[in-house]
CSV table of C-alpha atoms in Angstrom, one decimal:
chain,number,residue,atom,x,y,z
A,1,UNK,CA,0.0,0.0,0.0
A,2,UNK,CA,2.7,2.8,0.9
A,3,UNK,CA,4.8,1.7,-2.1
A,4,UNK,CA,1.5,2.9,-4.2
A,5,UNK,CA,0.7,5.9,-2.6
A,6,UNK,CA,4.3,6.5,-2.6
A,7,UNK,CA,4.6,6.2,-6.6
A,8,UNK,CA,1.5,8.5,-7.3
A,9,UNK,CA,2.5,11.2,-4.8
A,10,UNK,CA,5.5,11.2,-7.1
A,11,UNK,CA,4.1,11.5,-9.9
A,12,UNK,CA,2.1,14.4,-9.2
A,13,UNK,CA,4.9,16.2,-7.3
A,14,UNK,CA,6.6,16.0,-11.1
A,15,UNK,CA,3.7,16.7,-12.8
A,16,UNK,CA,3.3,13.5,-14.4
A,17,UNK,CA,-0.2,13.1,-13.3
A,18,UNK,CA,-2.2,15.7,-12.0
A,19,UNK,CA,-4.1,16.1,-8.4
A,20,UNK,CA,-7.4,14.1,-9.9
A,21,UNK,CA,-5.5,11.2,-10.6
A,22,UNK,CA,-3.8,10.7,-7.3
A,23,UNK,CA,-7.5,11.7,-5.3
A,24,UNK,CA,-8.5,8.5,-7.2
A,25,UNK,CA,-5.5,6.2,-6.4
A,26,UNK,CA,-5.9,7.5,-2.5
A,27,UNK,CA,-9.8,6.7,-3.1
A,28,UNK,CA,-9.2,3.5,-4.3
A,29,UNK,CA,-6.7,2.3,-1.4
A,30,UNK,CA,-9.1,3.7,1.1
A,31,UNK,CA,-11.4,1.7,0.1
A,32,UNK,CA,-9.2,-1.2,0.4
A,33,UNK,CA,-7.3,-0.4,3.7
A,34,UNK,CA,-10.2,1.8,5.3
A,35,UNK,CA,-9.0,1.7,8.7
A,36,UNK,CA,-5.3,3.0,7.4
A,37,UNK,CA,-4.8,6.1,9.5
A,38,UNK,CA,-2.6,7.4,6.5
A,39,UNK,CA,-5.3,7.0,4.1
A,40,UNK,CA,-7.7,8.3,6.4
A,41,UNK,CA,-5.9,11.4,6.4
A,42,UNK,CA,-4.7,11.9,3.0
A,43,UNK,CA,-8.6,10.9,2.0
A,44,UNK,CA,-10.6,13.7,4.5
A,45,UNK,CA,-8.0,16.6,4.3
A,46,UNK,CA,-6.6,18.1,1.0
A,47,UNK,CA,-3.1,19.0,0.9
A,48,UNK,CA,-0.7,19.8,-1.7
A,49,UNK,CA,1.7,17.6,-3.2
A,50,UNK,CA,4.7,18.8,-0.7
A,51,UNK,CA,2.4,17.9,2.5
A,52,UNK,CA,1.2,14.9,0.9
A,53,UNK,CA,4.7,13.7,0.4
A,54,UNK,CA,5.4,14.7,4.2
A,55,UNK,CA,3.0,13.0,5.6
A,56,UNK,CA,3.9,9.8,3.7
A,57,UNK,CA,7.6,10.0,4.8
A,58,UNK,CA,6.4,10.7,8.3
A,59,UNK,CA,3.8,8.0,8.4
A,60,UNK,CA,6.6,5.4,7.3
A,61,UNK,CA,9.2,6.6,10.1
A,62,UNK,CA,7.2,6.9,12.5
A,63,UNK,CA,5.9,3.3,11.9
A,64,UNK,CA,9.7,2.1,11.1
A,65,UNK,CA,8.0,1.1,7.5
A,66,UNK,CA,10.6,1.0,4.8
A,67,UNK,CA,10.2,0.8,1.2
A,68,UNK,CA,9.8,-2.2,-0.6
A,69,UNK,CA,11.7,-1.1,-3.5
A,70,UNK,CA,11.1,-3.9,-6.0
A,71,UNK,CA,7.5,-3.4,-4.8
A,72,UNK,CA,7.5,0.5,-5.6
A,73,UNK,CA,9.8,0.2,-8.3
A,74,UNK,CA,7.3,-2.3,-10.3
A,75,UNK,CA,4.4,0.4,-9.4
A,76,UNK,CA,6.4,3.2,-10.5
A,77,UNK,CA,7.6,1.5,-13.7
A,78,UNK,CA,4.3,0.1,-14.6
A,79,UNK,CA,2.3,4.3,-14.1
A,80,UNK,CA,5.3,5.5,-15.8
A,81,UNK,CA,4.8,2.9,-19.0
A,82,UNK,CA,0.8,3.9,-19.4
A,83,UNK,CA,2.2,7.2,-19.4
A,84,UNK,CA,4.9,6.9,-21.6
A,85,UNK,CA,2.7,5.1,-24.1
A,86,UNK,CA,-0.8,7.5,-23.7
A,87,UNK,CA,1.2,9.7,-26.0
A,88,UNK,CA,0.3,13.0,-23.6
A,89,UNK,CA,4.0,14.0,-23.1
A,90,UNK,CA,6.2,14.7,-26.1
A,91,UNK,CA,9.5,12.3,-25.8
A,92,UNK,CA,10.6,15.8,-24.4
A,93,UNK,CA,9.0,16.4,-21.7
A,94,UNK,CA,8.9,12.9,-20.3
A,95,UNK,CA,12.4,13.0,-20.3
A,96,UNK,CA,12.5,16.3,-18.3
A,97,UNK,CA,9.9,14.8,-16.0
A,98,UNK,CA,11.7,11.3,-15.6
A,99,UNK,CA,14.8,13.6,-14.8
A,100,UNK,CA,13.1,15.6,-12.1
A,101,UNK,CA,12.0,12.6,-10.9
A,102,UNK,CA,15.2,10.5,-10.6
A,103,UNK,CA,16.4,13.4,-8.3
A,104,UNK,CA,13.4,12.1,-5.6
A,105,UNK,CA,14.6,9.3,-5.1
A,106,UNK,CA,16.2,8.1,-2.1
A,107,UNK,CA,20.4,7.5,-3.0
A,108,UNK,CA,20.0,3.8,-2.3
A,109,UNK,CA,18.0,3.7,-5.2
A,110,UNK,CA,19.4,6.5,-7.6
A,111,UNK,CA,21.8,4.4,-8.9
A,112,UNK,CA,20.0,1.2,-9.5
A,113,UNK,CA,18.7,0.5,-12.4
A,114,UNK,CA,15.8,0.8,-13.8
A,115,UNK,CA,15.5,4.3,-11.8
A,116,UNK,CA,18.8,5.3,-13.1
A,117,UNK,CA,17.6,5.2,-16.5
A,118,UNK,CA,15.6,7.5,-15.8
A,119,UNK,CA,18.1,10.2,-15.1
A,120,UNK,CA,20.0,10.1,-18.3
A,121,UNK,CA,18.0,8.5,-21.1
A,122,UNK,CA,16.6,11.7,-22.4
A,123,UNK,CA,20.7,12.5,-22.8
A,124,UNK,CA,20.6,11.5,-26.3
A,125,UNK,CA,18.0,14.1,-27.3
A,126,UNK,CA,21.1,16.3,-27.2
A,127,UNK,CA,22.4,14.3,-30.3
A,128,UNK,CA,18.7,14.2,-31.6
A,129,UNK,CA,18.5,10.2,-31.0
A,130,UNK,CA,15.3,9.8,-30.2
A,131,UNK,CA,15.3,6.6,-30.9
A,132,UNK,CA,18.1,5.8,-28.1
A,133,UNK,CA,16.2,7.5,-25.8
A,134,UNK,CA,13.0,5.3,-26.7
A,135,UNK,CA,14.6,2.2,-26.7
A,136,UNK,CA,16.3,3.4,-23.0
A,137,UNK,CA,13.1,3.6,-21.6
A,138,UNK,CA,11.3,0.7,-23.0
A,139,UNK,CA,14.0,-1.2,-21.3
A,140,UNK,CA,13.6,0.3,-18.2
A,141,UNK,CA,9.9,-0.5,-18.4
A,142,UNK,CA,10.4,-4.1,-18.8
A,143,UNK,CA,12.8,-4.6,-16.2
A,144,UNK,CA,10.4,-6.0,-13.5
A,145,UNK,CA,8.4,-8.3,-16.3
């Protein structure tokens, strides 16, 4: 469950998705875990992305919860995938956005791959090889099939 609302806080905080689609993911975990104080509070109060995100971190320290970062990275890779393929964000912009979101990640994870992908493939836009940059990220996506 936190690896989830973990991911989509994420992906709003880089514009990825927007607030509508993270009220839903929230909605739908509620619904599932409806005695999770987290999702209690993330469901009744409405807070931007930056408190969101706070009270995710804080909810895992204070319940000495880590990450379960094949978990989250399987999420992550899987919303990032939809995305990539629903054709809303040039080849551009998801780069810049994959970038931006490489730098949330916690160092442990930074430089593992498939997030580490994320922080360079757009790279070969500067040499207008889009296709590298395709074939970069389709990779990434398939790495926890």
């Amino acid at each position: 469950m936190i690896e989830t609302i973990l991911a989509y806080a994420l992906l709003w905080k880089v514009n990825f998705i927007q607030k509508a689609s993270y009220d839903e993911a929230v909605d739908r975990l509620f619904l599932q875990y409806e005695n999770d104080p987290l999702l209690l509070e993330l469901e009744w109060n409405s807070y931007d992305c930056e408190e969101n995100l706070q009270l995710i971190y804080q909810y895992m320290y204070d319940n000495q919860l880590s990450c379960q970062y094949n978990a989250f990275g399987k999420i992550l890779f899987q919303l990032l995938e939809n995305i990539y393929y629903s054709g809303i964000n040039s080849i551009e912009e998801f780069g810049r956005k994959s970038f931006q979101l490489s730098r949330l990640f916690p160092e442990q994870i930074f430089q593992t791959e498939p997030f580490w992908t994320l922080s360079y493939a757009d790279d070969c836009l500067a040499y207008d090889d889009e296709a590298q940059t395709r074939e970069l990220y389709e990779k990434a996506f398939q790495f926890y099939q």
